[in-house]
Tab-separated table of C-alpha atoms in Angstrom:
chain	number	residue	atom	x	y	z
A	1	MET	CA	-56.143	22.125	-70.029
A	2	ARG	CA	-54.800	24.389	-72.735
A	3	PRO	CA	-51.121	25.418	-72.353
A	4	LEU	CA	-50.221	28.669	-70.625
A	5	PRO	CA	-49.418	31.635	-72.900
A	6	GLU	CA	-45.788	31.938	-73.970
A	7	TYR	CA	-45.500	35.350	-72.373
A	8	PHE	CA	-46.578	33.997	-68.985
A	9	ASP	CA	-43.755	34.448	-66.514
A	10	GLY	CA	-45.390	34.516	-63.075
A	11	ILE	CA	-48.544	34.887	-61.038
A	12	ARG	CA	-50.925	37.531	-62.326
A	13	LEU	CA	-54.186	38.817	-60.966
A	14	PRO	CA	-57.195	38.346	-63.261
A	15	ARG	CA	-57.485	40.980	-65.978
A	16	TYR	CA	-60.656	42.520	-64.550
A	17	VAL	CA	-58.818	43.158	-61.266
A	18	PHE	CA	-56.162	45.083	-63.185
A	19	TYR	CA	-58.701	47.266	-64.953
A	20	LEU	CA	-60.709	47.775	-61.792
A	21	THR	CA	-57.610	48.832	-59.864
A	22	LEU	CA	-56.547	51.185	-62.658
A	23	GLY	CA	-60.008	52.729	-62.741
A	24	MET	CA	-60.014	53.216	-58.976
A	25	LEU	CA	-56.628	54.974	-59.097
A	26	MET	CA	-57.793	57.287	-61.858
A	27	LEU	CA	-60.973	58.034	-59.906
A	28	VAL	CA	-59.190	58.861	-56.671
A	29	SER	CA	-56.686	60.988	-58.621
A	30	GLY	CA	-59.578	62.966	-60.063
A	31	LEU	CA	-61.084	63.338	-56.592
A	32	HIS	CA	-57.696	64.576	-55.390
A	33	VAL	CA	-57.698	67.351	-57.974
A	34	GLY	CA	-61.286	68.218	-57.137
A	35	LEU	CA	-60.490	68.312	-53.396
A	36	ILE	CA	-57.597	70.740	-53.930
A	37	THR	CA	-59.736	72.965	-56.144
A	38	LEU	CA	-62.553	72.995	-53.573
A	39	LEU	CA	-60.192	73.936	-50.730
A	40	HIS	CA	-58.749	76.827	-52.786
A	41	GLU	CA	-62.231	78.111	-53.536
A	42	VAL	CA	-63.306	78.112	-49.865
A	43	GLY	CA	-60.123	79.938	-48.969
A	44	GLY	CA	-58.346	77.286	-46.910
A	45	ASN	CA	-54.709	77.948	-45.923
A	46	ASP	CA	-51.827	75.834	-47.227
A	47	LEU	CA	-51.292	73.961	-43.935
A	48	VAL	CA	-54.889	72.761	-43.837
A	49	LEU	CA	-54.646	71.829	-47.524
A	50	VAL	CA	-51.557	69.688	-46.938
A	51	HIS	CA	-53.111	67.856	-43.988
A	52	VAL	CA	-56.394	67.200	-45.778
A	53	VAL	CA	-54.628	65.858	-48.887
A	54	LEU	CA	-52.333	63.713	-46.722
A	55	LEU	CA	-55.249	62.184	-44.806
A	56	TYR	CA	-57.076	61.629	-48.080
A	57	TRP	CA	-54.231	59.604	-49.575
A	58	VAL	CA	-53.711	57.651	-46.347
A	59	ALA	CA	-57.345	56.581	-46.508
A	60	VAL	CA	-57.026	55.746	-50.222
A	61	SER	CA	-53.839	53.714	-49.633
A	62	ILE	CA	-55.419	51.707	-46.807
A	63	ALA	CA	-58.544	50.962	-48.848
A	64	LEU	CA	-56.528	49.954	-51.929
A	65	THR	CA	-54.180	47.747	-49.889
A	66	LEU	CA	-57.088	45.947	-48.233
A	67	TYR	CA	-58.759	45.429	-51.613
A	68	ILE	CA	-55.630	43.947	-53.237
A	69	GLN	CA	-55.002	41.809	-50.164
A	70	ARG	CA	-58.536	40.435	-50.379
A	71	GLN	CA	-58.112	39.631	-54.068
A	72	MET	CA	-54.765	37.914	-53.488
A	73	ARG	CA	-56.272	35.842	-50.673
A	74	LYS	CA	-59.242	34.873	-52.823
A	75	PHE	CA	-57.339	33.942	-55.956
A	76	TYR	CA	-54.043	32.593	-54.615
A	77	GLU	CA	-53.687	32.221	-50.860
A	78	GLU	CA	-56.802	30.073	-50.414
A	79	PRO	CA	-56.075	27.834	-53.466
A	80	ILE	CA	-52.488	27.335	-52.289
A	81	ARG	CA	-53.764	26.367	-48.837
A	82	ARG	CA	-56.141	23.839	-50.450
A	83	ILE	CA	-53.240	22.379	-52.437
A	84	ALA	CA	-51.155	22.125	-49.251
A	85	ASP	CA	-54.001	20.371	-47.402
A	86	ALA	CA	-54.466	17.954	-50.311
A	87	ALA	CA	-50.726	17.227	-50.374
A	88	GLY	CA	-50.937	16.388	-46.671
A	89	GLN	CA	-53.747	13.910	-47.390
A	90	VAL	CA	-51.647	12.255	-50.098
A	91	ALA	CA	-48.691	12.052	-47.706
A	92	ARG	CA	-50.966	10.181	-45.287
A	93	GLY	CA	-51.859	7.669	-48.003
A	94	ASP	CA	-55.158	9.054	-49.324
A	95	PHE	CA	-54.846	8.997	-53.125
A	96	SER	CA	-58.518	9.770	-53.813
A	97	VAL	CA	-57.892	13.520	-53.534
A	98	TYR	CA	-58.974	15.662	-56.483
A	99	LEU	CA	-58.493	19.413	-56.833
A	100	PRO	CA	-60.815	21.369	-59.161
A	101	PRO	CA	-59.256	24.038	-61.417
A	102	VAL	CA	-58.472	27.246	-59.572
A	103	HIS	CA	-59.531	29.649	-62.319
A	104	THR	CA	-61.758	29.675	-65.363
A	105	PRO	CA	-60.288	28.538	-68.735
A	106	ASP	CA	-59.772	32.136	-69.889
A	107	HIS	CA	-57.727	33.041	-66.785
A	108	LEU	CA	-55.269	30.147	-66.505
A	109	ASP	CA	-52.000	30.624	-64.659
A	110	CYS	CA	-49.291	28.627	-62.867
A	111	LEU	CA	-51.664	27.516	-60.088
A	112	ASP	CA	-53.871	25.785	-62.643
A	113	ALA	CA	-50.838	24.018	-64.108
A	114	LEU	CA	-49.786	22.977	-60.590
A	115	THR	CA	-53.305	21.729	-59.828
A	116	GLU	CA	-53.457	19.637	-62.999
A	117	ASP	CA	-50.016	18.121	-62.325
A	118	PHE	CA	-51.071	17.387	-58.744
A	119	ASN	CA	-54.196	15.542	-59.928
A	120	ARG	CA	-52.127	13.516	-62.386
A	121	MET	CA	-49.668	12.642	-59.635
A	122	THR	CA	-52.371	11.448	-57.225
A	123	GLU	CA	-54.026	9.421	-59.992
A	124	ALA	CA	-50.715	7.725	-60.809
A	125	LEU	CA	-49.954	7.075	-57.142
A	126	GLY	CA	-53.435	5.664	-56.630
A	127	SER	CA	-52.961	3.296	-59.573
A	128	ILE	CA	-49.616	2.129	-58.200
A	129	GLU	CA	-51.102	1.602	-54.731
A	130	THR	CA	-54.005	-0.386	-56.182
A	131	LEU	CA	-51.641	-2.521	-58.253
A	132	LYS	CA	-49.425	-3.158	-55.218
A	133	THR	CA	-52.387	-4.107	-53.031
A	134	GLU	CA	-53.810	-6.485	-55.635
A	135	PHE	CA	-50.367	-8.027	-56.182
A	136	PHE	CA	-49.899	-8.728	-52.463
A	137	SER	CA	-53.425	-10.092	-52.209
A	138	ASN	CA	-53.067	-12.436	-55.183
A	139	VAL	CA	-49.599	-13.642	-54.212
A	140	SER	CA	-50.699	-14.197	-50.611
A	141	HIS	CA	-53.630	-16.333	-51.721
A	142	GLU	CA	-51.349	-18.394	-53.973
A	143	ILE	CA	-48.738	-18.908	-51.236
A	144	LYS	CA	-51.197	-19.757	-48.466
A	145	THR	CA	-51.897	-23.326	-49.620
A	146	PRO	CA	-48.248	-24.394	-50.190
A	147	ILE	CA	-47.299	-22.974	-46.774
A	148	ALA	CA	-50.063	-25.012	-45.140
A	149	VAL	CA	-48.748	-28.144	-46.885
A	150	VAL	CA	-45.190	-27.441	-45.700
A	151	MET	CA	-46.361	-26.833	-42.121
A	152	ASN	CA	-48.521	-29.958	-42.004
A	153	THR	CA	-45.718	-32.089	-43.430
A	154	ALA	CA	-43.271	-30.696	-40.891
A	155	GLU	CA	-45.752	-31.433	-38.079
A	156	LEU	CA	-45.945	-35.040	-39.292
A	157	LEU	CA	-42.152	-35.317	-39.421
A	158	ARG	CA	-41.971	-34.032	-35.837
A	159	GLY	CA	-43.651	-37.259	-34.694
A	160	GLU	CA	-41.128	-39.449	-36.488
A	161	ASN	CA	-38.082	-40.968	-34.836
A	162	LEU	CA	-35.567	-38.319	-35.902
A	163	SER	CA	-32.054	-37.542	-34.766
A	164	PRO	CA	-31.595	-34.425	-32.598
A	165	GLU	CA	-30.176	-32.568	-35.583
A	166	GLY	CA	-33.093	-33.602	-37.793
A	167	ARG	CA	-35.617	-32.618	-35.116
A	168	GLU	CA	-33.975	-29.188	-34.878
A	169	HIS	CA	-34.294	-28.723	-38.637
A	170	VAL	CA	-37.990	-29.670	-38.470
A	171	GLU	CA	-38.596	-27.157	-35.676
A	172	THR	CA	-36.907	-24.481	-37.789
A	173	ILE	CA	-39.211	-25.293	-40.706
A	174	ILE	CA	-42.277	-25.102	-38.455
A	175	ARG	CA	-41.249	-21.740	-36.945
A	176	ALA	CA	-40.522	-20.228	-40.351
A	177	SER	CA	-43.787	-21.583	-41.765
A	178	LYS	CA	-45.805	-20.133	-38.881
A	179	ARG	CA	-44.136	-16.758	-39.294
A	180	LEU	CA	-44.832	-16.737	-43.027
A	181	SER	CA	-48.419	-17.866	-42.409
A	182	THR	CA	-48.898	-14.990	-39.951
A	183	LEU	CA	-47.509	-12.542	-42.511
A	184	ILE	CA	-49.899	-13.803	-45.184
A	185	THR	CA	-52.844	-13.606	-42.786
A	186	ASP	CA	-51.963	-10.014	-41.861
A	187	ILE	CA	-51.577	-9.016	-45.525
A	188	LEU	CA	-54.976	-10.444	-46.405
A	189	LYS	CA	-56.574	-8.855	-43.346
A	190	LEU	CA	-55.080	-5.426	-44.116
A	191	ASN	CA	-56.097	-5.761	-47.750
A	192	LYS	CA	-59.703	-6.429	-46.729
A	193	LEU	CA	-59.660	-3.472	-44.345
A	194	GLU	CA	-58.293	-1.122	-47.003
A	195	LYS	CA	-60.851	-2.304	-49.550
A	196	GLN	CA	-63.526	-1.997	-46.850
A	197	THR	CA	-64.743	-5.528	-47.462
A	198	ILE	CA	-64.677	-5.813	-43.657
A	199	SER	CA	-67.266	-3.471	-42.156
A	200	PRO	CA	-67.174	-2.635	-38.443
A	201	GLN	CA	-70.135	-3.969	-36.459
A	202	PRO	CA	-70.363	-1.617	-33.453
A	203	GLU	CA	-72.077	-2.876	-30.338
A	204	PRO	CA	-71.890	-1.833	-26.668
A	205	TYR	CA	-69.343	-3.733	-24.575
A	206	ASP	CA	-67.048	-3.255	-21.581
A	207	LEU	CA	-63.751	-1.823	-22.803
A	208	CYS	CA	-61.976	-2.317	-19.456
A	209	ALA	CA	-62.798	-6.021	-19.403
A	210	GLN	CA	-61.457	-6.351	-22.942
A	211	LEU	CA	-58.213	-4.543	-22.061
A	212	ALA	CA	-57.721	-6.830	-19.065
A	213	GLU	CA	-58.282	-9.949	-21.154
A	214	CYS	CA	-55.850	-8.790	-23.835
A	215	ALA	CA	-53.201	-7.978	-21.243
A	216	LEU	CA	-53.503	-11.386	-19.566
A	217	GLN	CA	-52.599	-13.022	-22.903
A	218	PHE	CA	-49.050	-11.692	-22.369
A	219	GLU	CA	-48.634	-12.874	-18.756
A	220	ASP	CA	-46.210	-15.629	-19.768
A	221	THR	CA	-44.273	-13.105	-21.864
A	222	TRP	CA	-43.663	-10.556	-19.101
A	223	GLU	CA	-42.805	-13.278	-16.606
A	224	ARG	CA	-40.379	-14.959	-19.016
A	225	LYS	CA	-38.644	-11.694	-19.960
A	226	GLY	CA	-38.655	-10.245	-16.459
A	227	VAL	CA	-40.658	-7.195	-17.496
A	228	GLY	CA	-42.888	-5.366	-15.036
A	229	PHE	CA	-46.511	-4.754	-15.978
A	230	GLU	CA	-48.955	-2.307	-14.428
A	231	ALA	CA	-52.578	-1.635	-15.393
A	232	ASP	CA	-54.646	1.351	-14.273
A	233	LEU	CA	-58.191	0.722	-15.491
A	234	GLU	CA	-61.645	1.782	-14.373
A	235	ASP	CA	-64.010	-0.847	-13.023
A	236	ALA	CA	-66.024	-0.666	-16.248
A	237	ARG	CA	-66.346	1.560	-19.295
A	238	GLN	CA	-69.023	1.025	-21.907
A	239	VAL	CA	-68.111	1.851	-25.507
A	240	CYS	CA	-69.877	1.173	-28.794
A	241	LEU	CA	-67.272	-0.279	-31.162
A	242	ASP	CA	-66.476	-3.477	-33.030
A	243	ALA	CA	-65.072	-5.600	-30.198
A	244	GLY	CA	-63.320	-8.055	-32.530
A	245	LEU	CA	-61.430	-5.337	-34.419
A	246	MET	CA	-60.560	-3.434	-31.242
A	247	GLU	CA	-59.067	-6.613	-29.770
A	248	LEU	CA	-56.688	-6.581	-32.739
A	249	VAL	CA	-55.660	-3.029	-31.784
A	250	TRP	CA	-54.891	-3.754	-28.119
A	251	THR	CA	-53.139	-7.046	-28.891
A	252	ASN	CA	-50.787	-5.408	-31.398
A	253	LEU	CA	-49.975	-2.442	-29.145
A	254	LEU	CA	-49.255	-4.658	-26.130
A	255	SER	CA	-47.265	-7.112	-28.241
A	256	ASN	CA	-45.007	-4.299	-29.488
A	257	ALA	CA	-44.586	-2.914	-25.971
A	258	PHE	CA	-43.379	-6.251	-24.571
A	259	LYS	CA	-41.290	-7.006	-27.651
A	260	PHE	CA	-39.241	-3.808	-27.390
A	261	THR	CA	-38.874	-3.797	-23.595
A	262	ASP	CA	-35.904	-5.658	-22.130
A	263	ALA	CA	-35.627	-7.350	-18.752
A	264	GLY	CA	-35.995	-4.903	-15.883
A	265	GLY	CA	-38.192	-2.591	-17.910
A	266	ALA	CA	-41.894	-1.943	-17.483
A	267	VAL	CA	-45.070	-1.780	-19.563
A	268	THR	CA	-48.029	0.313	-18.424
A	269	LEU	CA	-51.637	0.123	-19.612
A	270	THR	CA	-53.963	2.959	-18.570
A	271	GLU	CA	-57.536	3.923	-19.407
A	272	ALA	CA	-59.386	7.087	-18.408
A	273	LEU	CA	-62.335	9.254	-19.428
A	274	THR	CA	-61.372	12.774	-20.541
A	275	ASP	CA	-63.069	15.682	-22.303
A	276	ALA	CA	-61.802	14.275	-25.615
A	277	GLY	CA	-63.307	10.848	-24.913
A	278	VAL	CA	-61.994	7.558	-23.586
A	279	VAL	CA	-58.186	7.581	-23.701
A	280	VAL	CA	-56.156	4.356	-23.602
A	281	ARG	CA	-52.371	4.504	-23.305
A	282	VAL	CA	-49.845	1.706	-23.779
A	283	ALA	CA	-46.439	2.850	-22.540
A	284	ASP	CA	-43.117	1.023	-22.296
A	285	THR	CA	-39.583	1.779	-21.159
A	286	GLY	CA	-37.977	0.120	-24.177
A	287	CYS	CA	-35.499	1.349	-26.750
A	288	GLY	CA	-37.739	4.164	-28.029
A	289	MET	CA	-37.785	5.712	-31.498
A	290	ASP	CA	-36.402	8.822	-33.170
A	291	GLU	CA	-38.585	11.402	-34.963
A	292	GLU	CA	-38.193	9.791	-38.398
A	293	THR	CA	-39.267	6.384	-37.092
A	294	CYS	CA	-42.259	7.909	-35.264
A	295	ALA	CA	-43.353	9.571	-38.493
A	296	ARG	CA	-43.225	6.279	-40.433
A	297	VAL	CA	-44.114	3.713	-37.794
A	298	PHE	CA	-47.668	3.232	-39.152
A	299	GLU	CA	-46.482	2.508	-42.703
A	300	LYS	CA	-46.875	-0.996	-44.075
A	301	PHE	CA	-43.773	-3.203	-43.751
A	302	TYR	CA	-41.791	-0.441	-42.027
A	303	GLN	CA	-39.622	-1.609	-39.107
A	304	GLY	CA	-37.575	1.057	-37.381
A	305	ASP	CA	-35.667	-1.333	-35.103
A	306	THR	CA	-34.084	-3.971	-37.338
A	307	SER	CA	-32.756	-5.872	-34.309
A	308	HIS	CA	-36.322	-7.153	-33.727
A	309	ALA	CA	-37.129	-7.702	-37.415
A	310	THR	CA	-37.397	-11.466	-36.971
A	311	GLU	CA	-40.174	-10.993	-34.386
A	312	GLY	CA	-42.632	-9.175	-36.646
A	313	ASN	CA	-43.556	-8.274	-40.201
A	314	GLY	CA	-44.139	-4.515	-40.046
A	315	LEU	CA	-47.902	-4.790	-40.549
A	316	GLY	CA	-49.203	-4.683	-36.971
A	317	LEU	CA	-49.335	-0.904	-36.569
A	318	ALA	CA	-50.639	-0.443	-40.119
A	319	LEU	CA	-53.535	-2.718	-39.147
A	320	VAL	CA	-54.041	-0.771	-35.921
A	321	ARG	CA	-54.238	2.576	-37.694
A	322	ARG	CA	-56.619	1.290	-40.359
A	323	VAL	CA	-58.975	-0.247	-37.783
A	324	LEU	CA	-59.060	2.966	-35.736
A	325	GLU	CA	-59.645	5.096	-38.834
A	326	MET	CA	-62.647	2.955	-39.753
A	327	MET	CA	-64.164	3.607	-36.318
A	328	ASP	CA	-63.351	7.354	-36.187
A	329	CYS	CA	-60.782	6.917	-33.423
A	330	GLN	CA	-57.339	8.507	-33.262
A	331	ILE	CA	-53.913	7.169	-32.378
A	332	ALA	CA	-50.776	9.125	-31.538
A	333	VAL	CA	-47.241	8.093	-30.636
A	334	GLU	CA	-44.705	9.774	-28.370
A	335	SER	CA	-41.186	8.436	-28.143
A	336	ALA	CA	-37.520	9.256	-27.785
A	337	PRO	CA	-34.446	7.034	-28.188
A	338	GLY	CA	-33.686	5.263	-24.938
A	339	LYS	CA	-36.755	6.698	-23.170
A	340	GLY	CA	-39.491	4.329	-24.241
A	341	THR	CA	-42.644	4.765	-26.308
A	342	THR	CA	-46.255	5.671	-25.560
A	343	PHE	CA	-49.150	4.953	-27.905
A	344	THR	CA	-52.319	6.917	-27.127
A	345	VAL	CA	-55.690	5.837	-28.532
A	346	THR	CA	-58.576	8.286	-28.220
A	347	ILE	CA	-62.136	6.971	-28.563
A	348	PRO	CA	-64.467	9.952	-28.980
A	349	GLN	CA	-67.674	9.948	-26.984
A	350	LYS	CA	-70.710	9.218	-29.132
């Protein structure tokens, strides 16, 4: 894009709008003179003349204001709204956004400069995101084999006749290896989802049965921690989704709910059909989150509560959001510090 003129110091309407407005003002001024002359010729009194001229200019002012407002909306308000919408998409992690130039090359202004800078920014951010994703993918593949060797060796050592202290060290190695292996698996899975190398395979199945099965996986957890669990599900609800990917969603949401709920608390799983579709809620009475954490909770590797950092890797909710996006479902979070958290998944009716 060619540089803006040196004399440019702000937003200007296109030149033809200036000339058109000037011509309209000259025309209505001429009509004003003609109107006064006509009223004098027909013998109108001064009071009538004043009122007619006043009404005339009121009508002219309204028409001119509406015209300028329309031009401003067309050339600046709508482009600025498009830029704001695109910025929102970038904030949500979509770096494929591209904004076309606002005006033609002979009518460039600050909005065109802003648009070009915005496109450069999104291109740079997209390149950085791609580089980061490829780096994590490559490093994860390289680490996966050594971690498997470490874990297998530690499993073999567990069977040896070791001292209590040595056995404890072996158990520590095994736990750390499993945690690192889970992290690598999640990174690779998220990378495949983002690159869309995993395509959803929708098929009809009973959502309520799946929710019940996922919840029962945590029976030992809620009994061990002393956490209450309540499920309010329909007898059956048929949906057409990828059952394997949706199991990942429910498992992660329930796992987080039990992880952040202390003894004496409660976790609730509900499912209901509404006008918006099938709505599934996972609610807990845990520590809750503030507004900043709620806004960032779906980001990769973000962990709002560092006291539970050793129990996760910050990828679970990023996986959940990506899976739901691929199947045109929505997820929302409501939370407050000390008042628990509720995740709401909406599956639109199809």
